[in-house]
Short mmCIF file of N, CA and C in Angstrom, two decimals:
data_model
loop_
_atom_site.label_atom_id
_atom_site.label_comp_id
_atom_site.label_asym_id
_atom_site.label_seq_id
_atom_site.Cartn_x
_atom_site.Cartn_y
_atom_site.Cartn_z
N MET A 1 14.07 -58.17 -96.69
CA MET A 1 13.06 -57.73 -95.86
C MET A 1 12.84 -58.71 -94.80
N ASN A 2 13.08 -60.06 -94.90
CA ASN A 2 13.09 -60.84 -93.57
C ASN A 2 13.83 -60.79 -92.59
N ALA A 3 14.99 -60.16 -93.02
CA ALA A 3 15.94 -59.73 -91.83
C ALA A 3 15.43 -58.60 -91.00
N ILE A 4 14.54 -58.00 -91.58
CA ILE A 4 14.00 -56.61 -91.04
C ILE A 4 13.03 -57.01 -89.93
N TRP A 5 12.16 -58.03 -90.19
CA TRP A 5 11.08 -58.86 -89.21
C TRP A 5 12.00 -59.42 -88.06
N ILE A 6 13.15 -60.05 -88.42
CA ILE A 6 13.55 -61.12 -87.43
C ILE A 6 14.52 -60.23 -86.52
N ALA A 7 15.11 -59.08 -87.34
CA ALA A 7 15.68 -58.26 -86.26
C ALA A 7 15.04 -57.37 -85.26
N GLY A 8 13.89 -57.01 -85.79
CA GLY A 8 12.99 -56.04 -85.19
C GLY A 8 13.02 -56.19 -83.74
N PRO A 9 12.25 -57.63 -83.36
CA PRO A 9 12.23 -57.92 -82.02
C PRO A 9 13.48 -57.94 -81.11
N ALA A 10 14.42 -58.25 -81.68
CA ALA A 10 15.72 -58.37 -81.15
C ALA A 10 16.35 -56.77 -80.87
N ALA A 11 15.95 -56.10 -81.83
CA ALA A 11 16.26 -54.67 -81.55
C ALA A 11 15.67 -53.90 -80.64
N VAL A 12 14.34 -54.10 -80.67
CA VAL A 12 13.40 -53.31 -79.69
C VAL A 12 13.87 -53.82 -77.98
N LEU A 13 13.79 -55.08 -77.88
CA LEU A 13 14.00 -55.54 -76.62
C LEU A 13 14.90 -55.09 -75.76
N PRO A 14 16.05 -54.97 -76.07
CA PRO A 14 17.00 -54.01 -75.26
C PRO A 14 16.62 -52.90 -74.63
N PRO A 15 16.29 -51.57 -75.56
CA PRO A 15 15.63 -50.43 -75.25
C PRO A 15 14.76 -50.45 -74.32
N ALA A 16 13.67 -51.44 -74.67
CA ALA A 16 12.23 -51.73 -73.68
C ALA A 16 12.73 -51.99 -72.13
N VAL A 17 13.78 -52.84 -72.07
CA VAL A 17 14.47 -53.59 -70.93
C VAL A 17 14.93 -52.21 -70.02
N LEU A 18 15.93 -51.35 -70.83
CA LEU A 18 16.48 -49.98 -70.39
C LEU A 18 15.33 -49.19 -69.82
N LEU A 19 14.53 -48.78 -70.50
CA LEU A 19 13.12 -48.08 -70.40
C LEU A 19 12.46 -48.49 -68.89
N VAL A 20 12.25 -49.67 -69.14
CA VAL A 20 11.41 -50.29 -67.90
C VAL A 20 12.48 -49.96 -66.51
N ALA A 21 13.57 -50.65 -66.51
CA ALA A 21 14.54 -50.45 -65.67
C ALA A 21 14.67 -48.78 -64.98
N TRP A 22 14.63 -47.90 -66.15
CA TRP A 22 14.65 -46.57 -65.68
C TRP A 22 13.53 -46.13 -64.90
N ARG A 23 12.42 -46.51 -65.33
CA ARG A 23 10.97 -46.05 -64.80
C ARG A 23 10.97 -46.69 -63.49
N LEU A 24 11.45 -47.94 -63.25
CA LEU A 24 11.48 -48.48 -61.82
C LEU A 24 12.32 -47.76 -60.99
N ARG A 25 13.38 -47.07 -61.55
CA ARG A 25 14.27 -46.18 -60.51
C ARG A 25 13.52 -45.11 -60.07
N ARG A 26 12.87 -44.55 -60.75
CA ARG A 26 11.80 -43.31 -60.33
C ARG A 26 10.81 -43.94 -59.79
N ARG A 27 10.13 -44.86 -59.47
CA ARG A 27 9.07 -45.08 -59.11
C ARG A 27 9.23 -46.27 -57.96
N PRO A 28 9.83 -46.24 -56.97
CA PRO A 28 10.18 -47.52 -56.04
C PRO A 28 8.96 -48.22 -55.72
N ASP A 29 7.68 -47.49 -55.64
CA ASP A 29 6.39 -47.95 -55.13
C ASP A 29 5.87 -49.11 -55.98
N ARG A 30 6.25 -49.06 -57.25
CA ARG A 30 5.87 -50.19 -58.15
C ARG A 30 6.90 -50.89 -58.36
N ALA A 31 7.97 -50.79 -58.16
CA ALA A 31 9.11 -51.83 -58.34
C ALA A 31 9.24 -53.27 -58.41
N ARG A 32 8.26 -53.29 -56.92
CA ARG A 32 8.28 -55.23 -56.64
C ARG A 32 7.41 -55.73 -57.76
N ARG A 33 6.39 -55.12 -58.32
CA ARG A 33 5.19 -55.83 -59.24
C ARG A 33 6.03 -55.86 -60.43
N LEU A 34 6.87 -54.81 -60.90
CA LEU A 34 7.43 -54.96 -61.97
C LEU A 34 8.53 -55.55 -62.36
N ARG A 35 9.18 -55.62 -61.19
CA ARG A 35 10.37 -56.61 -61.14
C ARG A 35 10.06 -58.18 -61.56
N ARG A 36 8.73 -58.54 -61.07
CA ARG A 36 8.09 -59.70 -61.29
C ARG A 36 7.89 -60.08 -62.78
N TRP A 37 7.39 -58.82 -63.50
CA TRP A 37 6.57 -58.92 -64.42
C TRP A 37 7.78 -58.80 -65.50
N LEU A 38 8.87 -58.01 -65.65
CA LEU A 38 9.80 -57.72 -66.37
C LEU A 38 10.44 -58.71 -67.04
N PRO A 39 10.90 -59.82 -66.30
CA PRO A 39 11.51 -61.07 -66.72
C PRO A 39 10.51 -61.81 -67.54
N ALA A 40 9.19 -61.94 -67.33
CA ALA A 40 8.49 -62.61 -68.05
C ALA A 40 7.95 -61.95 -69.33
N ALA A 41 8.06 -60.56 -69.60
CA ALA A 41 7.71 -60.10 -70.66
C ALA A 41 8.80 -60.31 -71.55
N ALA A 42 10.10 -60.00 -71.10
CA ALA A 42 11.24 -60.29 -71.93
C ALA A 42 11.44 -61.56 -72.38
N GLY A 43 11.18 -62.50 -71.51
CA GLY A 43 11.27 -63.84 -71.95
C GLY A 43 10.29 -64.11 -72.99
N THR A 44 9.17 -63.71 -72.91
CA THR A 44 8.04 -63.85 -74.08
C THR A 44 8.48 -62.99 -75.37
N LEU A 45 8.98 -62.12 -75.29
CA LEU A 45 9.38 -61.51 -76.60
C LEU A 45 10.68 -62.25 -77.01
N LEU A 46 11.75 -62.59 -76.46
CA LEU A 46 12.85 -63.62 -76.66
C LEU A 46 12.18 -64.83 -77.55
N LEU A 47 11.39 -65.57 -76.79
CA LEU A 47 10.85 -66.57 -77.16
C LEU A 47 9.99 -66.26 -78.68
N ALA A 48 9.27 -65.14 -78.83
CA ALA A 48 8.54 -64.73 -79.95
C ALA A 48 9.69 -64.70 -81.08
N ALA A 49 10.68 -63.72 -80.87
CA ALA A 49 11.76 -63.67 -81.73
C ALA A 49 12.47 -65.01 -82.45
N LEU A 50 12.76 -65.73 -81.31
CA LEU A 50 13.51 -67.10 -81.74
C LEU A 50 12.31 -67.83 -82.68
N THR A 51 11.22 -67.96 -82.23
CA THR A 51 10.29 -68.49 -83.09
C THR A 51 10.25 -68.13 -84.48
N THR A 52 10.27 -66.79 -84.64
CA THR A 52 9.96 -66.11 -85.82
C THR A 52 11.22 -66.45 -86.76
N LEU A 53 12.44 -66.43 -86.03
CA LEU A 53 13.49 -66.64 -86.64
C LEU A 53 13.58 -68.08 -87.16
N ALA A 54 13.41 -69.02 -86.51
CA ALA A 54 13.45 -70.53 -86.45
C ALA A 54 12.31 -70.86 -87.87
N THR A 55 11.21 -70.21 -87.82
CA THR A 55 10.20 -70.21 -88.85
C THR A 55 10.75 -69.89 -90.28
N VAL A 56 11.21 -68.74 -90.07
CA VAL A 56 11.74 -68.23 -91.41
C VAL A 56 12.91 -68.88 -92.19
N LEU A 57 13.79 -69.37 -91.21
CA LEU A 57 15.05 -70.27 -91.69
C LEU A 57 14.67 -71.49 -92.11
N LEU A 58 13.55 -72.20 -91.62
CA LEU A 58 13.31 -73.56 -91.76
C LEU A 58 12.56 -73.45 -93.31
N THR A 59 11.73 -72.28 -93.47
CA THR A 59 10.36 -72.32 -94.68
C THR A 59 11.02 -71.34 -95.61
N ALA A 60 12.32 -71.10 -95.71
CA ALA A 60 12.91 -70.15 -96.61
C ALA A 60 12.87 -70.57 -98.14
N GLY A 61 13.74 -71.85 -97.75
CA GLY A 61 13.98 -72.50 -99.19
C GLY A 61 12.44 -73.17 -99.73
N THR A 62 11.85 -73.46 -99.00
CA THR A 62 10.55 -74.12 -99.53
C THR A 62 9.39 -73.46 -100.14
N ALA A 63 9.31 -72.05 -99.45
CA ALA A 63 8.49 -71.15 -100.16
C ALA A 63 9.05 -70.52 -101.47
N ALA A 64 10.25 -70.54 -101.64
CA ALA A 64 11.04 -70.13 -102.96
C ALA A 64 10.74 -71.22 -103.95
N ALA A 65 10.67 -72.33 -103.55
CA ALA A 65 10.69 -73.71 -104.68
C ALA A 65 9.23 -73.84 -105.00
N TYR A 66 8.41 -73.54 -104.09
CA TYR A 66 7.11 -73.69 -104.79
C TYR A 66 6.19 -72.45 -105.47
N ALA A 67 6.72 -71.44 -105.08
CA ALA A 67 6.44 -69.98 -105.91
C ALA A 67 7.32 -69.28 -106.33
N PRO A 68 8.12 -69.65 -107.48
CA PRO A 68 9.29 -68.85 -107.73
C PRO A 68 9.04 -67.42 -108.34
N GLY A 69 7.80 -67.15 -108.92
CA GLY A 69 7.55 -65.65 -109.47
C GLY A 69 6.66 -64.88 -108.76
N ALA A 70 6.43 -65.38 -107.46
CA ALA A 70 5.48 -64.71 -106.40
C ALA A 70 6.52 -64.15 -105.22
N THR A 71 7.69 -63.91 -105.57
CA THR A 71 8.52 -62.98 -104.46
C THR A 71 8.31 -61.74 -104.83
N GLY A 72 7.41 -61.18 -105.63
CA GLY A 72 7.52 -59.47 -105.89
C GLY A 72 6.87 -58.75 -104.73
N GLY A 73 5.78 -59.08 -104.13
CA GLY A 73 5.26 -58.55 -103.09
C GLY A 73 5.11 -57.21 -103.39
N GLY A 74 4.16 -56.54 -104.33
CA GLY A 74 4.02 -55.29 -104.65
C GLY A 74 2.83 -54.55 -103.80
N ASN A 75 2.22 -55.47 -102.98
CA ASN A 75 0.93 -54.85 -102.01
C ASN A 75 1.21 -54.71 -100.73
N TRP A 76 2.48 -54.91 -100.44
CA TRP A 76 2.95 -54.68 -98.88
C TRP A 76 2.74 -53.44 -98.34
N ALA A 77 2.55 -52.18 -99.02
CA ALA A 77 2.16 -50.71 -98.51
C ALA A 77 0.61 -50.93 -98.01
N ALA A 78 -0.20 -51.58 -98.82
CA ALA A 78 -1.58 -51.78 -98.54
C ALA A 78 -1.86 -52.33 -97.16
N LEU A 79 -0.81 -53.54 -97.15
CA LEU A 79 -1.16 -54.42 -96.14
C LEU A 79 -0.59 -53.67 -94.76
N LEU A 80 0.40 -52.95 -94.87
CA LEU A 80 1.16 -52.13 -93.87
C LEU A 80 0.24 -50.94 -93.38
N GLY A 81 -0.51 -50.55 -94.24
CA GLY A 81 -1.57 -49.43 -93.97
C GLY A 81 -2.65 -49.96 -93.16
N ALA A 82 -3.34 -51.14 -93.39
CA ALA A 82 -4.14 -51.78 -92.83
C ALA A 82 -3.94 -52.13 -91.58
N ALA A 83 -2.70 -52.76 -91.47
CA ALA A 83 -2.25 -52.85 -89.96
C ALA A 83 -1.89 -51.69 -89.02
N ILE A 84 -1.64 -50.63 -89.62
CA ILE A 84 -1.44 -49.41 -88.94
C ILE A 84 -2.87 -48.76 -88.38
N ALA A 85 -3.76 -48.88 -89.51
CA ALA A 85 -5.13 -48.55 -89.01
C ALA A 85 -5.67 -49.30 -88.04
N VAL A 86 -5.50 -50.64 -88.01
CA VAL A 86 -6.22 -51.30 -86.89
C VAL A 86 -5.52 -51.25 -85.86
N ALA A 87 -4.34 -51.25 -85.79
CA ALA A 87 -3.42 -50.71 -84.37
C ALA A 87 -3.81 -49.56 -83.83
N GLY A 88 -3.66 -48.27 -84.57
CA GLY A 88 -4.29 -47.12 -84.18
C GLY A 88 -5.28 -46.78 -83.55
N SER A 89 -6.57 -47.50 -84.30
CA SER A 89 -7.76 -47.25 -83.76
C SER A 89 -8.01 -48.45 -82.70
N SER A 90 -7.36 -49.03 -82.40
CA SER A 90 -7.38 -50.05 -81.33
C SER A 90 -6.80 -49.59 -80.23
N ILE A 91 -5.76 -48.55 -80.16
CA ILE A 91 -5.04 -48.05 -79.20
C ILE A 91 -6.22 -46.73 -78.98
N GLY A 92 -6.54 -46.14 -79.66
CA GLY A 92 -7.38 -45.04 -79.65
C GLY A 92 -8.58 -45.27 -78.69
N ALA A 93 -9.45 -46.49 -79.32
CA ALA A 93 -10.56 -46.96 -78.72
C ALA A 93 -10.20 -47.32 -77.23
N ALA A 94 -9.30 -48.10 -76.99
CA ALA A 94 -8.70 -48.32 -75.67
C ALA A 94 -8.60 -47.00 -74.59
N ILE A 95 -7.75 -46.21 -75.14
CA ILE A 95 -7.61 -44.96 -74.43
C ILE A 95 -9.21 -44.20 -74.14
N ALA A 96 -9.98 -44.01 -75.18
CA ALA A 96 -11.42 -43.67 -75.03
C ALA A 96 -12.06 -44.39 -74.12
N VAL A 97 -12.45 -45.81 -74.28
CA VAL A 97 -13.16 -46.19 -73.32
C VAL A 97 -12.67 -46.29 -72.13
N ALA A 98 -11.32 -46.23 -71.85
CA ALA A 98 -10.70 -45.93 -70.42
C ALA A 98 -11.28 -44.83 -69.43
N TYR A 99 -11.27 -43.42 -70.23
CA TYR A 99 -11.88 -42.67 -69.78
C TYR A 99 -13.16 -42.05 -69.85
N THR A 100 -14.04 -42.82 -70.83
CA THR A 100 -15.12 -42.58 -70.59
C THR A 100 -15.90 -43.78 -69.81
N GLY A 101 -15.33 -45.20 -69.44
CA GLY A 101 -15.80 -45.87 -68.76
C GLY A 101 -15.56 -45.50 -67.51
N SER A 102 -14.74 -45.13 -67.15
CA SER A 102 -14.17 -44.31 -65.56
C SER A 102 -15.41 -43.17 -65.22
N ALA A 103 -15.49 -42.33 -66.15
CA ALA A 103 -16.50 -41.18 -65.99
C ALA A 103 -17.99 -41.88 -66.01
N ALA A 104 -18.18 -42.78 -66.74
CA ALA A 104 -19.55 -43.37 -66.64
C ALA A 104 -19.72 -44.21 -65.28
N LEU A 105 -18.94 -44.85 -64.88
CA LEU A 105 -18.83 -45.74 -63.46
C LEU A 105 -19.15 -44.65 -62.54
N ALA A 106 -18.23 -43.57 -62.40
CA ALA A 106 -18.52 -42.39 -61.42
C ALA A 106 -19.98 -41.88 -61.45
N ALA A 107 -20.45 -41.65 -62.84
CA ALA A 107 -21.84 -40.98 -62.96
C ALA A 107 -22.79 -42.40 -62.39
N LEU A 108 -22.50 -43.44 -62.78
CA LEU A 108 -23.61 -44.32 -62.37
C LEU A 108 -23.64 -44.58 -60.78
N SER A 109 -22.44 -44.63 -60.03
CA SER A 109 -22.56 -44.70 -58.58
C SER A 109 -23.31 -43.54 -57.89
N GLU A 110 -23.22 -42.40 -58.38
CA GLU A 110 -24.32 -41.21 -57.89
C GLU A 110 -26.04 -41.33 -58.58
N ARG A 111 -26.03 -41.77 -59.79
CA ARG A 111 -27.28 -41.49 -60.36
C ARG A 111 -27.18 -42.93 -61.22
N PRO A 112 -27.94 -43.92 -60.70
CA PRO A 112 -28.11 -45.35 -61.52
C PRO A 112 -28.97 -45.08 -62.72
N GLU A 113 -29.90 -44.15 -62.83
CA GLU A 113 -30.71 -43.88 -64.10
C GLU A 113 -29.76 -43.56 -65.18
N LEU A 114 -28.61 -43.09 -65.18
CA LEU A 114 -28.03 -42.97 -66.38
C LEU A 114 -27.20 -44.01 -67.03
N PHE A 115 -27.67 -44.99 -66.84
CA PHE A 115 -27.16 -46.41 -67.32
C PHE A 115 -27.13 -46.47 -68.77
N GLY A 116 -28.20 -46.15 -69.51
CA GLY A 116 -28.21 -45.92 -70.80
C GLY A 116 -27.49 -44.97 -71.64
N ARG A 117 -27.66 -44.06 -70.99
CA ARG A 117 -26.94 -42.77 -71.43
C ARG A 117 -25.30 -42.92 -71.50
N ALA A 118 -24.98 -43.61 -70.45
CA ALA A 118 -23.54 -43.90 -70.28
C ALA A 118 -22.96 -44.78 -71.19
N MET A 119 -23.74 -45.84 -71.45
CA MET A 119 -23.37 -47.05 -71.98
C MET A 119 -23.41 -46.44 -73.66
N VAL A 120 -24.11 -45.58 -74.15
CA VAL A 120 -24.43 -45.09 -75.28
C VAL A 120 -22.71 -44.13 -75.55
N ILE A 121 -22.32 -43.62 -74.61
CA ILE A 121 -21.19 -43.00 -74.52
C ILE A 121 -19.93 -43.90 -74.84
N VAL A 122 -19.92 -44.77 -74.01
CA VAL A 122 -19.02 -45.97 -74.12
C VAL A 122 -18.98 -46.81 -75.27
N GLY A 123 -20.15 -46.99 -75.73
CA GLY A 123 -20.42 -47.62 -77.10
C GLY A 123 -19.68 -46.99 -78.34
N LEU A 124 -20.04 -45.31 -78.33
CA LEU A 124 -19.21 -44.65 -79.37
C LEU A 124 -17.79 -44.50 -79.23
N ALA A 125 -17.06 -44.86 -77.99
CA ALA A 125 -15.83 -44.71 -77.91
C ALA A 125 -15.28 -45.96 -78.38
N GLU A 126 -15.97 -47.28 -78.44
CA GLU A 126 -15.70 -48.35 -78.85
C GLU A 126 -15.79 -48.55 -80.52
N GLY A 127 -16.47 -47.64 -81.05
CA GLY A 127 -16.77 -47.31 -82.42
C GLY A 127 -15.59 -46.96 -83.21
N ILE A 128 -14.60 -46.29 -82.64
CA ILE A 128 -13.34 -46.10 -82.86
C ILE A 128 -12.92 -47.13 -83.54
N ALA A 129 -12.47 -48.14 -82.97
CA ALA A 129 -11.99 -49.79 -83.14
C ALA A 129 -12.67 -50.13 -84.69
N ILE A 130 -13.94 -49.93 -84.50
CA ILE A 130 -14.66 -50.52 -85.74
C ILE A 130 -14.24 -49.80 -87.04
N TYR A 131 -14.23 -48.33 -87.12
CA TYR A 131 -13.88 -47.83 -88.18
C TYR A 131 -12.49 -48.02 -88.62
N GLY A 132 -11.67 -48.40 -87.56
CA GLY A 132 -10.29 -48.70 -88.26
C GLY A 132 -10.28 -50.23 -88.89
N LEU A 133 -11.26 -50.92 -88.21
CA LEU A 133 -10.99 -52.31 -88.88
C LEU A 133 -12.23 -52.06 -90.17
N ILE A 134 -12.82 -51.34 -90.69
CA ILE A 134 -13.51 -51.03 -91.87
C ILE A 134 -12.42 -50.44 -92.92
N ILE A 135 -11.73 -49.58 -92.29
CA ILE A 135 -10.72 -49.16 -93.18
C ILE A 135 -9.54 -50.15 -93.62
N ALA A 136 -9.24 -51.07 -92.62
CA ALA A 136 -8.21 -51.97 -92.97
C ALA A 136 -8.93 -53.08 -94.09
N ILE A 137 -10.12 -53.43 -93.62
CA ILE A 137 -10.92 -54.30 -94.73
C ILE A 137 -10.83 -53.80 -96.05
N ILE A 138 -11.13 -52.30 -96.01
CA ILE A 138 -11.12 -51.60 -97.66
C ILE A 138 -9.53 -51.70 -97.92
N LEU A 139 -8.63 -51.51 -97.44
CA LEU A 139 -7.36 -51.57 -98.01
C LEU A 139 -6.92 -52.87 -98.16
N ILE A 140 -7.29 -54.05 -97.45
CA ILE A 140 -6.88 -55.44 -97.98
C ILE A 140 -7.36 -55.90 -99.21
N GLY A 141 -8.74 -55.26 -99.46
CA GLY A 141 -9.41 -55.40 -100.64
C GLY A 141 -8.91 -54.99 -101.83
N LYS A 142 -8.22 -53.78 -101.84
CA LYS A 142 -7.46 -53.28 -102.63
C LYS A 142 -6.13 -53.75 -102.89
N ALA A 143 -5.78 -54.60 -102.07
CA ALA A 143 -4.25 -55.07 -102.07
C ALA A 143 -4.30 -56.23 -103.07
#
């Protein structure tokens, strides 16, 4: 199982770099900014993968020595479900806030008296993330 977590970032990094390079070819107007951003992002992902690898390799023997019977890990599905709930709800809330926030700003520029109503709509969009967090807490409680 640890090999999947170690090899995951290393397996995702090359396709991500190729995808961004392909997108740069199609949009030369954004190429200059992305050429500066891409090496920094790739370096950060590589550093995170190497740090994870070093941590797993250095602590693998000590964790097994202190808890020989605790290697079953039967609650991984609930924890994975909690992570997916938080990630999905956060992404959904970000998309919802992006659209409702821009619409609220456009409405406020024309009619400033709509501030309260606009903030309620943006707050409802942010509530999506809170629902995901509640589901994650319930799932972690059952794990």
